[in-house]
Coordinates of C-alpha atoms in Angstrom, one line a residue:
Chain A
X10 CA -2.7 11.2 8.1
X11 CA -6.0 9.7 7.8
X12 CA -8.1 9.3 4.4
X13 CA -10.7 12.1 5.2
X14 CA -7.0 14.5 5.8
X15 CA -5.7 13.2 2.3
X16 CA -9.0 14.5 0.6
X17 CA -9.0 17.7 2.4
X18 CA -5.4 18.1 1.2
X19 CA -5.9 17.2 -2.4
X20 CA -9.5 19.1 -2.7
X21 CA -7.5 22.3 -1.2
X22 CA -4.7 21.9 -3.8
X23 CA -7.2 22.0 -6.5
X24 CA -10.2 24.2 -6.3
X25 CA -11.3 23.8 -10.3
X26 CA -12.8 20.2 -8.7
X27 CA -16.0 19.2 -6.3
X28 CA -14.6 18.2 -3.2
X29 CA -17.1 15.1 -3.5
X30 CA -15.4 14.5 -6.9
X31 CA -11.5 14.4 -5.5
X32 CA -13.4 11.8 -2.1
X33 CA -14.1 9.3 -5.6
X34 CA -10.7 9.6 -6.7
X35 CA -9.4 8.8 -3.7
X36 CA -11.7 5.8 -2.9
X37 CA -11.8 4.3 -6.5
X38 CA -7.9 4.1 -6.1
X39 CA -8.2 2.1 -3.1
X40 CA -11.0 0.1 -4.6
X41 CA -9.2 -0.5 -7.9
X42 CA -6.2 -1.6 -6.3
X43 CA -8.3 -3.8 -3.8
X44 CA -10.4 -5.2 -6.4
X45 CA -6.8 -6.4 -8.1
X46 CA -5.5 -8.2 -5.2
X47 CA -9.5 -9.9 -4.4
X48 CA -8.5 -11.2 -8.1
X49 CA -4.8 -12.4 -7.6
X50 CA -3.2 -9.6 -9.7
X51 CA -0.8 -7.2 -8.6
X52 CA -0.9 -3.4 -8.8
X53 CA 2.7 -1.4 -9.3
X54 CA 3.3 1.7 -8.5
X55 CA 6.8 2.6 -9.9
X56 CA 8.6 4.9 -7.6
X57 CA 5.9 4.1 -4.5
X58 CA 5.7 0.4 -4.4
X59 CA 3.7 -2.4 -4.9
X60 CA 0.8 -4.2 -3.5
X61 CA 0.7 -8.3 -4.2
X62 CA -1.1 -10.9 -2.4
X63 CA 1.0 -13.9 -0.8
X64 CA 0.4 -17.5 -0.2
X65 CA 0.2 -18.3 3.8
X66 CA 0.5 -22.1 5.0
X67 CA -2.1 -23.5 6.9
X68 CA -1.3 -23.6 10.5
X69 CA -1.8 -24.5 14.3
X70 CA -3.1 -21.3 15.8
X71 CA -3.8 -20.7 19.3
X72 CA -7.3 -19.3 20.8
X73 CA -5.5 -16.3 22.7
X74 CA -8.2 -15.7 25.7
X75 CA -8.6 -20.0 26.0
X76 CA -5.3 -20.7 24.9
X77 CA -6.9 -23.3 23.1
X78 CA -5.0 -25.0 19.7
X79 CA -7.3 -24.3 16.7
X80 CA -6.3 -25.1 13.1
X81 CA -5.8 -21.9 10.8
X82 CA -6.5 -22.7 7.1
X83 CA -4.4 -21.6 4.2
X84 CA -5.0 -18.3 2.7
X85 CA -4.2 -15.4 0.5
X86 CA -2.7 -12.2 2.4
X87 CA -2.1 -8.6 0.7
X88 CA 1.4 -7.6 1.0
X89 CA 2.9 -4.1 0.0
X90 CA 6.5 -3.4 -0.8
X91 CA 7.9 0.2 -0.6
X92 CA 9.2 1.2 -4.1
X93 CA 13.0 2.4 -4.6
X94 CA 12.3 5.9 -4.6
X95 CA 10.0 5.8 -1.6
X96 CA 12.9 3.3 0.3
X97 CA 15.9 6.1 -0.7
X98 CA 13.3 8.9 0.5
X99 CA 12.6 7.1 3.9
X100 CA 16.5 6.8 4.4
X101 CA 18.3 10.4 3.5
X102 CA 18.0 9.9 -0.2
X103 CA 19.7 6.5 -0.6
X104 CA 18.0 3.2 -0.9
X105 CA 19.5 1.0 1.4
X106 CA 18.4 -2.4 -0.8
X107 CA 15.9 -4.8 -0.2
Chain B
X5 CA -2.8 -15.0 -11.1
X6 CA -0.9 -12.7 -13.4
X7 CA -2.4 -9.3 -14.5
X8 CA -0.3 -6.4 -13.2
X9 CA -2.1 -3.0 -13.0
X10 CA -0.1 -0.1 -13.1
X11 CA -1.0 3.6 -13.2
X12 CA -2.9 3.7 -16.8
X13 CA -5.3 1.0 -15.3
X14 CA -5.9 3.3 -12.4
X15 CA -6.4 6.4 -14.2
X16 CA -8.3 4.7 -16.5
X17 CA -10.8 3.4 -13.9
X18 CA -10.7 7.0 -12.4
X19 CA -12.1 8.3 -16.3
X20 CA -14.9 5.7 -15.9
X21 CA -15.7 6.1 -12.9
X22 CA -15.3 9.2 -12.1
X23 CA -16.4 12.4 -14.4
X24 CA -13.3 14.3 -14.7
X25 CA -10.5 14.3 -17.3
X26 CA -7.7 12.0 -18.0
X27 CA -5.1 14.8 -17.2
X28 CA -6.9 15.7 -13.3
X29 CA -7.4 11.7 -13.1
X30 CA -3.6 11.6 -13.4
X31 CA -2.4 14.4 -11.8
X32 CA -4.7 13.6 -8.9
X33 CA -3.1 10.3 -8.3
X34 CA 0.3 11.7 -8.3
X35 CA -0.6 13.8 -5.9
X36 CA -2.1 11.3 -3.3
X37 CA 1.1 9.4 -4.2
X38 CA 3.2 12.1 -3.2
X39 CA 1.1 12.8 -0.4
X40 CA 1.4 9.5 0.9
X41 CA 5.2 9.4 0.6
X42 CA 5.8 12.8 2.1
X43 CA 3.9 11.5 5.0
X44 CA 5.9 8.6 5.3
X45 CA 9.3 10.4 5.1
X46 CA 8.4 12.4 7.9
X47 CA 7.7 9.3 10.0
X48 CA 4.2 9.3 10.4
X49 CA 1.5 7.0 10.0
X50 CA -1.4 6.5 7.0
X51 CA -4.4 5.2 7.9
X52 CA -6.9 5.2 5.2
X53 CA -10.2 3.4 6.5
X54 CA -11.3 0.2 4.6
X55 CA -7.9 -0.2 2.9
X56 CA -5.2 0.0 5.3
X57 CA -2.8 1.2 7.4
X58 CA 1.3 2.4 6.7
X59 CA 3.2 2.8 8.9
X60 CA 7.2 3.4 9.2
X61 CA 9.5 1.5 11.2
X62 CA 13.3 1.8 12.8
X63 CA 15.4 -1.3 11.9
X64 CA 18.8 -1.8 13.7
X65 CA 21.6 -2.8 11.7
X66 CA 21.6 -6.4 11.7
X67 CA 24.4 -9.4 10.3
X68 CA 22.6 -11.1 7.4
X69 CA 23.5 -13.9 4.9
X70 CA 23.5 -13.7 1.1
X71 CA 21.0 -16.7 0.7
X72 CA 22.5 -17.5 -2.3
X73 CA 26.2 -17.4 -1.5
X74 CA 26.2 -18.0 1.9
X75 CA 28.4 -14.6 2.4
X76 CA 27.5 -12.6 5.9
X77 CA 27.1 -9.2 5.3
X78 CA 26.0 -6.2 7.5
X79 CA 22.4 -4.7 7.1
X80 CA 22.4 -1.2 7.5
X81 CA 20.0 0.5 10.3
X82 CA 17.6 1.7 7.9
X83 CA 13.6 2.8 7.6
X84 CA 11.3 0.0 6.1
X85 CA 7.5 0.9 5.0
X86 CA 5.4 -1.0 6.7
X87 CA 1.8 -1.8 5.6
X88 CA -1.3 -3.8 7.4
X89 CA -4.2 -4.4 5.3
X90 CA -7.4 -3.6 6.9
X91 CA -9.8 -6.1 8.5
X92 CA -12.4 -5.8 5.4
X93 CA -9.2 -6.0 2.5
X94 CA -8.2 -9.1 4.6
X95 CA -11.2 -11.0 4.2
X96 CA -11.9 -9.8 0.6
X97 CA -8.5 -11.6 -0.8
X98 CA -8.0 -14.4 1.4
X99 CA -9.6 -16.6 -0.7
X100 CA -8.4 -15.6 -3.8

């Protein structure tokens, strides 16, 4: 499913609203919750999950087409984990644990 | 670090943002939360452009280890959510 799909769907559901008014729905959602993480914070969604940002360790990387050692710095990474509801949904109703 | 934002923060940046009530602000993101979960259930893959992609993978039942006790236990085979954040989300919170 791609975003333009989800808007269609959810514009279709309800015809009382502008399509173009369900599209900034959509996209302030995903800017709210990206706007969060750009700050450090977290965003939970009981029942779907939640989206945090991790701390990664600096590393040695590797140039892939030189093969060429380069030094990768330490940085922030988003991270989303599914929610128990969404986990027992995904696996006939009963969450399997984390 | 710290703040957690939950649904009211959304919904209330939906009412400021957008020009619709609180109730179709809320009932609106249920609905693309559902959406998104139905989708995943049924296997297939999210891809919402500038944010992100979900995706659903198979995992094979695996021996594990209580990291606290020590105790080996059997993982189940189960389905795990996976999500990869989008080149431009990437770039906008690794420095944070």
């Amino acid at each position: 499913m791609l975003r333009s799909e989800l808007v269609a769907k959810l514009a279709s559901e309800n015809p009382h609203l502008f399509h173009g008014d369900v599209e900034r729905v959509v996209d302030t959602v995903l800017e709210e919750i990206t706007r969060a993480l750009e700050k450090g914070d977290r965003v939970e969604l009981r029942g779907f999950g939640a989206f945090s940002v991790r701390a990664r360790g600096a590393r040695q990387g590797r140039n892939p087409r030189t093969g060429e050692g380069v030094a990768v710095q330490a940085k922030h990474a988003p991270f989303f984990k599914a929610g128990k509801e969404l986990r027992a949904r995904l696996n006939g109703g009963v969450d399997p644990g984390e | 670090m710290g703040k957690t934002l939950t649904r009211a923060d959304l919904i209330d940046a939906l009412g400021r943002e957008v020009g619709l009530s609180r109730n179709d602000c809320s009932d609106l993101l249920e609905s693309m939360l559902e959406h998104l979960a139905k989708t995943l259930e049924k296997g297939q893959l999210v891809k919402l452009a500038r944010f992100g992609n979900f995706s659903v993978r198979s995992k094979r039942p695996r021996i594990g280890r209580n990291p606290k006790t020590g105790v080996e236990a059997t993982i189940s085979a189960r389905r795990v959510v996976s999500f990869k954040a989008s080149q431009i989300m990437r770039e906008r919170v690794e420095k944070g």
